[in-house]
mmCIF file with all atom_site columns, C-alpha atoms in Angstrom:
data_model
loop_
_atom_site.group_PDB
_atom_site.id
_atom_site.type_symbol
_atom_site.label_atom_id
_atom_site.label_alt_id
_atom_site.label_comp_id
_atom_site.label_asym_id
_atom_site.label_entity_id
_atom_site.label_seq_id
_atom_site.pdbx_PDB_ins_code
_atom_site.Cartn_x
_atom_site.Cartn_y
_atom_site.Cartn_z
_atom_site.occupancy
_atom_site.B_iso_or_equiv
_atom_site.pdbx_formal_charge
_atom_site.auth_seq_id
_atom_site.auth_comp_id
_atom_site.auth_asym_id
_atom_site.auth_atom_id
_atom_site.pdbx_PDB_model_num
ATOM 1  C CA . PRO A 1 1  ? 10.563  -17.138 15.113  1.00 0.00 ? 541 PRO A CA 1
ATOM 2  C CA . GLU A 1 2  ? 9.478   -13.722 16.430  1.00 0.00 ? 542 GLU A CA 1
ATOM 3  C CA . LYS A 1 3  ? 12.677  -12.052 15.195  1.00 0.00 ? 543 LYS A CA 1
ATOM 4  C CA . MET A 1 4  ? 12.168  -13.676 11.795  1.00 0.00 ? 544 MET A CA 1
ATOM 5  C CA . ASP A 1 5  ? 8.643   -12.267 11.557  1.00 0.00 ? 545 ASP A CA 1
ATOM 6  C CA . HIS A 1 6  ? 9.940   -8.828  12.535  1.00 0.00 ? 546 HIS A CA 1
ATOM 7  C CA . ASP A 1 7  ? 12.733  -9.034  9.947   1.00 0.00 ? 547 ASP A CA 1
ATOM 8  C CA . GLN A 1 8  ? 10.292  -10.161 7.262   1.00 0.00 ? 548 GLN A CA 1
ATOM 9  C CA . GLN A 1 9  ? 7.961   -7.289  8.131   1.00 0.00 ? 549 GLN A CA 1
ATOM 10 C CA . GLN A 1 10 ? 10.847  -4.829  7.865   1.00 0.00 ? 550 GLN A CA 1
ATOM 11 C CA . LEU A 1 11 ? 11.767  -6.244  4.451   1.00 0.00 ? 551 LEU A CA 1
ATOM 12 C CA . ARG A 1 12 ? 8.151   -5.928  3.277   1.00 0.00 ? 552 ARG A CA 1
ATOM 13 C CA . ASN A 1 13 ? 8.049   -2.328  4.524   1.00 0.00 ? 553 ASN A CA 1
ATOM 14 C CA . LEU A 1 14 ? 11.299  -1.508  2.723   1.00 0.00 ? 554 LEU A CA 1
ATOM 15 C CA . ARG A 1 15 ? 10.031  -3.162  -0.457  1.00 0.00 ? 555 ARG A CA 1
ATOM 16 C CA . ASP A 1 16 ? 6.766   -1.190  -0.292  1.00 0.00 ? 556 ASP A CA 1
ATOM 17 C CA . PHE A 1 17 ? 8.658   2.059   0.299   1.00 0.00 ? 557 PHE A CA 1
ATOM 18 C CA . LEU A 1 18 ? 10.979  1.407   -2.644  1.00 0.00 ? 558 LEU A CA 1
ATOM 19 C CA . LEU A 1 19 ? 8.052   0.594   -4.936  1.00 0.00 ? 559 LEU A CA 1
ATOM 20 C CA . VAL A 1 20 ? 6.349   3.883   -4.038  1.00 0.00 ? 560 VAL A CA 1
ATOM 21 C CA . TYR A 1 21 ? 9.618   5.814   -4.373  1.00 0.00 ? 561 TYR A CA 1
ATOM 22 C CA . ASN A 1 22 ? 10.380  4.283   -7.784  1.00 0.00 ? 562 ASN A CA 1
ATOM 23 C CA . ARG A 1 23 ? 6.874   4.947   -9.054  1.00 0.00 ? 563 ARG A CA 1
ATOM 24 C CA . MET A 1 24 ? 7.027   8.544   -7.840  1.00 0.00 ? 564 MET A CA 1
ATOM 25 C CA . THR A 1 25 ? 10.405  8.996   -9.540  1.00 0.00 ? 565 THR A CA 1
ATOM 26 C CA . GLU A 1 26 ? 9.037   7.645   -12.830 1.00 0.00 ? 566 GLU A CA 1
ATOM 27 C CA . ILE A 1 27 ? 5.972   9.878   -12.723 1.00 0.00 ? 567 ILE A CA 1
ATOM 28 C CA . CYS A 1 28 ? 7.915   13.058  -11.947 1.00 0.00 ? 568 CYS A CA 1
ATOM 29 C CA . PHE A 1 29 ? 10.657  12.254  -14.466 1.00 0.00 ? 569 PHE A CA 1
ATOM 30 C CA . GLN A 1 30 ? 8.141   11.709  -17.271 1.00 0.00 ? 570 GLN A CA 1
ATOM 31 C CA . ARG A 1 31 ? 6.160   14.767  -16.294 1.00 0.00 ? 571 ARG A CA 1
ATOM 32 C CA . CYS A 1 32 ? 9.029   17.197  -15.752 1.00 0.00 ? 572 CYS A CA 1
ATOM 33 C CA . THR A 1 33 ? 12.074  16.367  -17.861 1.00 0.00 ? 573 THR A CA 1
ATOM 34 C CA . SER A 1 34 ? 12.145  17.299  -21.494 1.00 0.00 ? 574 SER A CA 1
ATOM 35 C CA . ASN A 1 35 ? 15.713  18.248  -22.334 1.00 0.00 ? 575 ASN A CA 1
ATOM 36 C CA . MET A 1 36 ? 18.223  15.387  -22.235 1.00 0.00 ? 576 MET A CA 1
ATOM 37 C CA . ASN A 1 37 ? 21.109  17.486  -23.590 1.00 0.00 ? 577 ASN A CA 1
ATOM 38 C CA . TYR A 1 38 ? 22.344  18.518  -20.139 1.00 0.00 ? 578 TYR A CA 1
ATOM 39 C CA . ARG A 1 39 ? 23.596  16.536  -17.190 1.00 0.00 ? 579 ARG A CA 1
ATOM 40 C CA . ASN A 1 40 ? 21.686  18.660  -14.654 1.00 0.00 ? 580 ASN A CA 1
ATOM 41 C CA . LEU A 1 41 ? 18.063  19.704  -14.537 1.00 0.00 ? 581 LEU A CA 1
ATOM 42 C CA . THR A 1 42 ? 17.104  23.131  -15.802 1.00 0.00 ? 582 THR A CA 1
ATOM 43 C CA . MET A 1 43 ? 15.572  25.534  -13.267 1.00 0.00 ? 583 MET A CA 1
ATOM 44 C CA . ASP A 1 44 ? 12.093  24.879  -14.668 1.00 0.00 ? 584 ASP A CA 1
ATOM 45 C CA . GLU A 1 45 ? 12.590  21.118  -14.517 1.00 0.00 ? 585 GLU A CA 1
ATOM 46 C CA . GLU A 1 46 ? 13.877  21.359  -10.954 1.00 0.00 ? 586 GLU A CA 1
ATOM 47 C CA . LYS A 1 47 ? 10.842  23.397  -9.872  1.00 0.00 ? 587 LYS A CA 1
ATOM 48 C CA . CYS A 1 48 ? 8.548   20.918  -11.602 1.00 0.00 ? 588 CYS A CA 1
ATOM 49 C CA . VAL A 1 49 ? 10.198  17.930  -9.892  1.00 0.00 ? 589 VAL A CA 1
ATOM 50 C CA . ASP A 1 50 ? 9.974   19.642  -6.483  1.00 0.00 ? 590 ASP A CA 1
ATOM 51 C CA . SER A 1 51 ? 6.312   20.409  -7.035  1.00 0.00 ? 591 SER A CA 1
ATOM 52 C CA . CYS A 1 52 ? 5.533   16.947  -8.405  1.00 0.00 ? 592 CYS A CA 1
ATOM 53 C CA . ALA A 1 53 ? 7.320   15.109  -5.601  1.00 0.00 ? 593 ALA A CA 1
ATOM 54 C CA . GLY A 1 54 ? 5.747   17.343  -2.965  1.00 0.00 ? 594 GLY A CA 1
ATOM 55 C CA . LYS A 1 55 ? 2.281   16.710  -4.346  1.00 0.00 ? 595 LYS A CA 1
ATOM 56 C CA . LEU A 1 56 ? 2.795   12.944  -4.438  1.00 0.00 ? 596 LEU A CA 1
ATOM 57 C CA . ILE A 1 57 ? 4.255   12.878  -0.913  1.00 0.00 ? 597 ILE A CA 1
ATOM 58 C CA . ARG A 1 58 ? 1.326   14.911  0.461   1.00 0.00 ? 598 ARG A CA 1
ATOM 59 C CA . SER A 1 59 ? -1.098  12.581  -1.321  1.00 0.00 ? 599 SER A CA 1
ATOM 60 C CA . ASN A 1 60 ? 0.641   9.555   0.134   1.00 0.00 ? 600 ASN A CA 1
ATOM 61 C CA . HIS A 1 61 ? 0.556   11.025  3.666   1.00 0.00 ? 601 HIS A CA 1
ATOM 62 C CA . ARG A 1 62 ? -3.127  11.809  3.299   1.00 0.00 ? 602 ARG A CA 1
ATOM 63 C CA . LEU A 1 63 ? -3.862  8.318   2.040   1.00 0.00 ? 603 LEU A CA 1
ATOM 64 C CA . MET A 1 64 ? -1.910  6.742   4.902   1.00 0.00 ? 604 MET A CA 1
ATOM 65 C CA . GLY A 1 65 ? -3.732  8.942   7.423   1.00 0.00 ? 605 GLY A CA 1
ATOM 66 C CA . THR A 1 66 ? -7.077  7.780   6.083   1.00 0.00 ? 606 THR A CA 1
ATOM 67 C CA . TYR A 1 67 ? -5.882  4.177   6.124   1.00 0.00 ? 607 TYR A CA 1
ATOM 68 C CA . VAL A 1 68 ? -4.788  4.470   9.767   1.00 0.00 ? 608 VAL A CA 1
ATOM 69 C CA . GLN A 1 69 ? -8.182  5.931   10.708  1.00 0.00 ? 609 GLN A CA 1
ATOM 70 C CA . LEU A 1 70 ? -10.208 3.305   8.845   1.00 0.00 ? 610 LEU A CA 1
ATOM 71 C CA . MET A 1 71 ? -8.151  0.219   9.632   1.00 0.00 ? 611 MET A CA 1
ATOM 72 C CA . PRO A 1 72 ? -9.499  -0.346  13.187  1.00 0.00 ? 612 PRO A CA 1
ATOM 73 C CA . ARG A 1 73 ? -13.069 -0.267  11.855  1.00 0.00 ? 613 ARG A CA 1
ATOM 74 C CA . ILE A 1 74 ? -12.215 -2.713  9.073   1.00 0.00 ? 614 ILE A CA 1
ATOM 75 C CA . VAL A 1 75 ? -10.518 -5.081  11.520  1.00 0.00 ? 615 VAL A CA 1
ATOM 76 C CA . GLN A 1 76 ? -13.496 -4.862  13.895  1.00 0.00 ? 616 GLN A CA 1
ATOM 77 C CA . LYS A 1 77 ? -15.955 -5.549  11.079  1.00 0.00 ? 617 LYS A CA 1
ATOM 78 C CA . ARG A 1 78 ? -13.979 -8.549  9.830   1.00 0.00 ? 618 ARG A CA 1
ATOM 79 C CA . SER A 1 79 ? -13.609 -9.848  13.360  1.00 0.00 ? 619 SER A CA 1
ATOM 80 C CA . SER A 1 80 ? -17.346 -9.625  14.007  1.00 0.00 ? 620 SER A CA 1
ATOM 81 C CA . GLN A 1 81 ? -18.082 -11.255 10.645  1.00 0.00 ? 621 GLN A CA 1
ATOM 82 C CA . PHE A 1 82 ? -15.687 -14.068 11.468  1.00 0.00 ? 622 PHE A CA 1
ATOM 83 C CA . THR A 1 83 ? -17.160 -14.670 14.918  1.00 0.00 ? 623 THR A CA 1
ATOM 84 C CA . GLY A 1 84 ? -20.659 -14.522 13.442  1.00 0.00 ? 624 GLY A CA 1
ATOM 85 C CA . GLN A 1 85 ? -19.762 -17.104 10.800  1.00 0.00 ? 625 GLN A CA 1
ATOM 86 C CA . SER A 1 86 ? -18.142 -19.459 13.278  1.00 0.00 ? 626 SER A CA 1
ATOM 87 C CA . THR A 1 87 ? -21.324 -19.655 15.374  1.00 0.00 ? 627 THR A CA 1
ATOM 88 C CA . PHE A 1 88 ? -23.529 -20.404 12.375  1.00 0.00 ? 628 PHE A CA 1
ATOM 89 C CA . LEU A 1 89 ? -21.517 -23.058 10.586  1.00 0.00 ? 629 LEU A CA 1
ATOM 90 C CA . PRO A 1 90 ? -23.759 -25.473 8.704   1.00 0.00 ? 630 PRO A CA 1
ATOM 91 C CA . SER A 1 91 ? -23.947 -28.968 10.062  1.00 0.00 ? 631 SER A CA 1
ATOM 92 C CA . PRO A 1 92 ? -22.083 -31.599 8.047   1.00 0.00 ? 632 PRO A CA 1
ATOM 93 C CA . MET A 1 93 ? -24.093 -33.343 5.356   1.00 0.00 ? 633 MET A CA 1
ATOM 94 C CA . VAL A 1 94 ? -24.741 -37.003 5.925   1.00 0.00 ? 634 VAL A CA 1
ATOM 95 C CA . MET A 1 95 ? -24.628 -39.113 2.812   1.00 0.00 ? 635 MET A CA 1
ATOM 96 C CA . ASN A 1 96 ? -27.334 -41.732 2.555   1.00 0.00 ? 636 ASN A CA 1
ATOM 97 C CA . SER A 1 97 ? -25.602 -44.874 1.336   1.00 0.00 ? 637 SER A CA 1
ATOM 98 C CA . GLY A 1 98 ? -28.829 -46.879 0.974   1.00 0.00 ? 638 GLY A CA 1
ATOM 99 C CA . SER A 1 99 ? -30.107 -45.091 -2.125  1.00 0.00 ? 639 SER A CA 1
#
């Protein structure tokens, strides 16, 4: 079971990576390519793609860094909320059948 969970997590990570990669490719392609008459990119298109991809990769790294910093706080907050809720569960309602 533990290996299965690890394999599933790896598949989810690969899927997430491919989604980001495909989205980045779409954005940079739409933004940078204009001439479909040639098999290769022009110099301007190549520079644009490099710049676009670099910007998106830096943004992604920054976002992931923020996520890594904030995640422990979020987990702690949820954990304390959960433990707080479990100690204050309402008592079960008793139905009065004599009414």
